[in-house]
């Protein structure tokens, strides 16, 4: 969609021309820095640092059940920065992708 193309153009970490290294990515489970690599795990997430005071958090939940997740501290480590949801594939289109600053109502 157009929103995903705009996200790629806006986010430095999605414009890489080389593979990310171990210092660029931090792996997580439902708790920060604690990925569950077992074969029974259905949740995995990572953050990718953009080295500009922010980054990208991506989570995959392969379970049919919801998961409560503790998000890692914002990569920039600066006060006032917060994670913002952009894509939620559990929602029906067009409510699955949100532009920056956009929010769903409780009915949506």
mmCIF file of C-alpha atoms in Angstrom:
data_model
loop_
_atom_site.group_PDB
_atom_site.id
_atom_site.type_symbol
_atom_site.label_atom_id
_atom_site.label_comp_id
_atom_site.label_asym_id
_atom_site.label_seq_id
_atom_site.Cartn_x
_atom_site.Cartn_y
_atom_site.Cartn_z
ATOM 1 C CA UNK A 1 0.000 0.000 0.000
ATOM 2 C CA UNK A 2 0.969 3.630 -0.249
ATOM 3 C CA UNK A 3 1.330 3.895 3.535
ATOM 4 C CA UNK A 4 3.946 1.120 3.583
ATOM 5 C CA UNK A 5 5.874 2.745 0.749
ATOM 6 C CA UNK A 6 5.885 6.042 2.659
ATOM 7 C CA UNK A 7 7.100 4.203 5.776
ATOM 8 C CA UNK A 8 10.010 2.687 3.836
ATOM 9 C CA UNK A 9 10.989 6.075 2.444
ATOM 10 C CA UNK A 10 10.732 7.726 5.877
ATOM 11 C CA UNK A 11 12.558 5.104 7.972
ATOM 12 C CA UNK A 12 16.316 4.902 7.565
ATOM 13 C CA UNK A 13 16.419 1.286 8.809
ATOM 14 C CA UNK A 14 14.183 0.208 5.909
ATOM 15 C CA UNK A 15 16.520 1.748 3.329
ATOM 16 C CA UNK A 16 19.550 -0.430 4.052
ATOM 17 C CA UNK A 17 21.650 -1.594 1.138
ATOM 18 C CA UNK A 18 23.618 -4.102 3.244
ATOM 19 C CA UNK A 19 22.592 -6.831 5.684
ATOM 20 C CA UNK A 20 22.094 -5.711 9.259
ATOM 21 C CA UNK A 21 24.739 -6.927 11.695
ATOM 22 C CA UNK A 22 24.377 -8.185 15.258
ATOM 23 C CA UNK A 23 25.023 -4.700 16.615
ATOM 24 C CA UNK A 24 22.123 -3.292 14.567
ATOM 25 C CA UNK A 25 19.426 -5.726 15.766
ATOM 26 C CA UNK A 26 18.284 -6.692 19.259
ATOM 27 C CA UNK A 27 16.031 -9.755 19.598
ATOM 28 C CA UNK A 28 13.091 -9.901 22.030
ATOM 29 C CA UNK A 29 10.381 -12.206 23.270
ATOM 30 C CA UNK A 30 7.436 -11.028 25.320
ATOM 31 C CA UNK A 31 10.091 -9.409 27.520
ATOM 32 C CA UNK A 32 12.801 -7.109 26.099
ATOM 33 C CA UNK A 33 16.134 -8.795 25.295
ATOM 34 C CA UNK A 34 14.709 -12.253 26.106
ATOM 35 C CA UNK A 35 13.837 -14.023 22.846
ATOM 36 C CA UNK A 36 12.324 -17.491 23.178
ATOM 37 C CA UNK A 37 14.037 -19.620 20.536
ATOM 38 C CA UNK A 38 12.243 -22.839 21.564
ATOM 39 C CA UNK A 39 10.151 -24.678 19.004
ATOM 40 C CA UNK A 40 6.999 -24.085 21.077
ATOM 41 C CA UNK A 41 7.370 -20.300 20.999
ATOM 42 C CA UNK A 42 4.881 -18.423 18.819
ATOM 43 C CA UNK A 43 6.169 -14.887 19.465
ATOM 44 C CA UNK A 44 9.364 -13.196 18.336
ATOM 45 C CA UNK A 45 10.286 -9.524 18.001
ATOM 46 C CA UNK A 46 13.279 -7.375 17.190
ATOM 47 C CA UNK A 47 14.340 -3.761 17.296
ATOM 48 C CA UNK A 48 16.590 -2.234 14.716
ATOM 49 C CA UNK A 49 18.545 0.850 15.702
ATOM 50 C CA UNK A 50 18.632 3.704 13.199
ATOM 51 C CA UNK A 51 21.547 5.468 14.989
ATOM 52 C CA UNK A 52 19.591 8.718 14.755
ATOM 53 C CA UNK A 53 17.875 8.552 18.128
ATOM 54 C CA UNK A 54 15.230 6.001 17.216
ATOM 55 C CA UNK A 55 14.527 2.765 15.476
ATOM 56 C CA UNK A 56 11.965 0.202 14.497
ATOM 57 C CA UNK A 57 10.281 -2.495 16.634
ATOM 58 C CA UNK A 58 8.822 -5.436 14.716
ATOM 59 C CA UNK A 59 6.836 -8.225 16.387
ATOM 60 C CA UNK A 60 5.505 -11.497 15.019
ATOM 61 C CA UNK A 61 2.762 -13.364 16.871
ATOM 62 C CA UNK A 62 2.047 -16.682 15.161
ATOM 63 C CA UNK A 63 -0.428 -17.744 17.834
ATOM 64 C CA UNK A 64 -4.195 -17.504 17.487
ATOM 65 C CA UNK A 65 -4.191 -15.957 20.976
ATOM 66 C CA UNK A 66 -3.292 -12.393 21.935
ATOM 67 C CA UNK A 67 0.015 -11.829 23.704
ATOM 68 C CA UNK A 68 0.827 -9.165 26.283
ATOM 69 C CA UNK A 69 4.258 -7.737 25.520
ATOM 70 C CA UNK A 70 6.560 -5.441 27.467
ATOM 71 C CA UNK A 71 8.104 -3.132 24.898
ATOM 72 C CA UNK A 72 11.805 -2.308 25.124
ATOM 73 C CA UNK A 73 12.859 1.172 26.135
ATOM 74 C CA UNK A 74 12.953 3.439 23.123
ATOM 75 C CA UNK A 75 16.277 3.021 21.336
ATOM 76 C CA UNK A 76 17.059 6.711 21.467
ATOM 77 C CA UNK A 77 17.037 6.590 25.264
ATOM 78 C CA UNK A 78 15.790 10.169 25.269
ATOM 79 C CA UNK A 79 12.830 11.225 27.386
ATOM 80 C CA UNK A 80 9.594 11.927 25.613
ATOM 81 C CA UNK A 81 10.065 9.416 22.801
ATOM 82 C CA UNK A 82 7.479 6.645 22.582
ATOM 83 C CA UNK A 83 6.806 3.655 20.359
ATOM 84 C CA UNK A 84 3.995 4.209 17.857
ATOM 85 C CA UNK A 85 1.984 1.389 16.313
ATOM 86 C CA UNK A 86 1.958 1.480 12.533
ATOM 87 C CA UNK A 87 0.779 -1.933 11.271
ATOM 88 C CA UNK A 88 -1.546 -4.401 12.998
ATOM 89 C CA UNK A 89 -2.368 -7.347 10.739
ATOM 90 C CA UNK A 90 -5.068 -8.558 13.150
ATOM 91 C CA UNK A 91 -7.204 -5.597 12.032
ATOM 92 C CA UNK A 92 -9.239 -5.522 8.831
ATOM 93 C CA UNK A 93 -8.234 -3.125 6.054
ATOM 94 C CA UNK A 94 -8.164 -0.155 5.997
ATOM 95 C CA UNK A 95 -7.655 -0.161 9.774
ATOM 96 C CA UNK A 96 -4.535 -2.357 9.675
ATOM 97 C CA UNK A 97 -2.148 0.483 8.756
ATOM 98 C CA UNK A 98 -2.007 3.818 10.578
ATOM 99 C CA UNK A 99 -0.222 6.932 9.404
ATOM 100 C CA UNK A 100 1.936 8.756 12.003
ATOM 101 C CA UNK A 101 -0.289 10.506 14.523
ATOM 102 C CA UNK A 102 -3.410 8.656 13.372
ATOM 103 C CA UNK A 103 -5.422 6.661 15.933
ATOM 104 C CA UNK A 104 -8.347 4.257 15.738
ATOM 105 C CA UNK A 105 -11.509 4.983 17.668
ATOM 106 C CA UNK A 106 -12.740 2.343 20.136
ATOM 107 C CA UNK A 107 -15.360 1.268 17.578
ATOM 108 C CA UNK A 108 -12.724 0.679 14.893
#
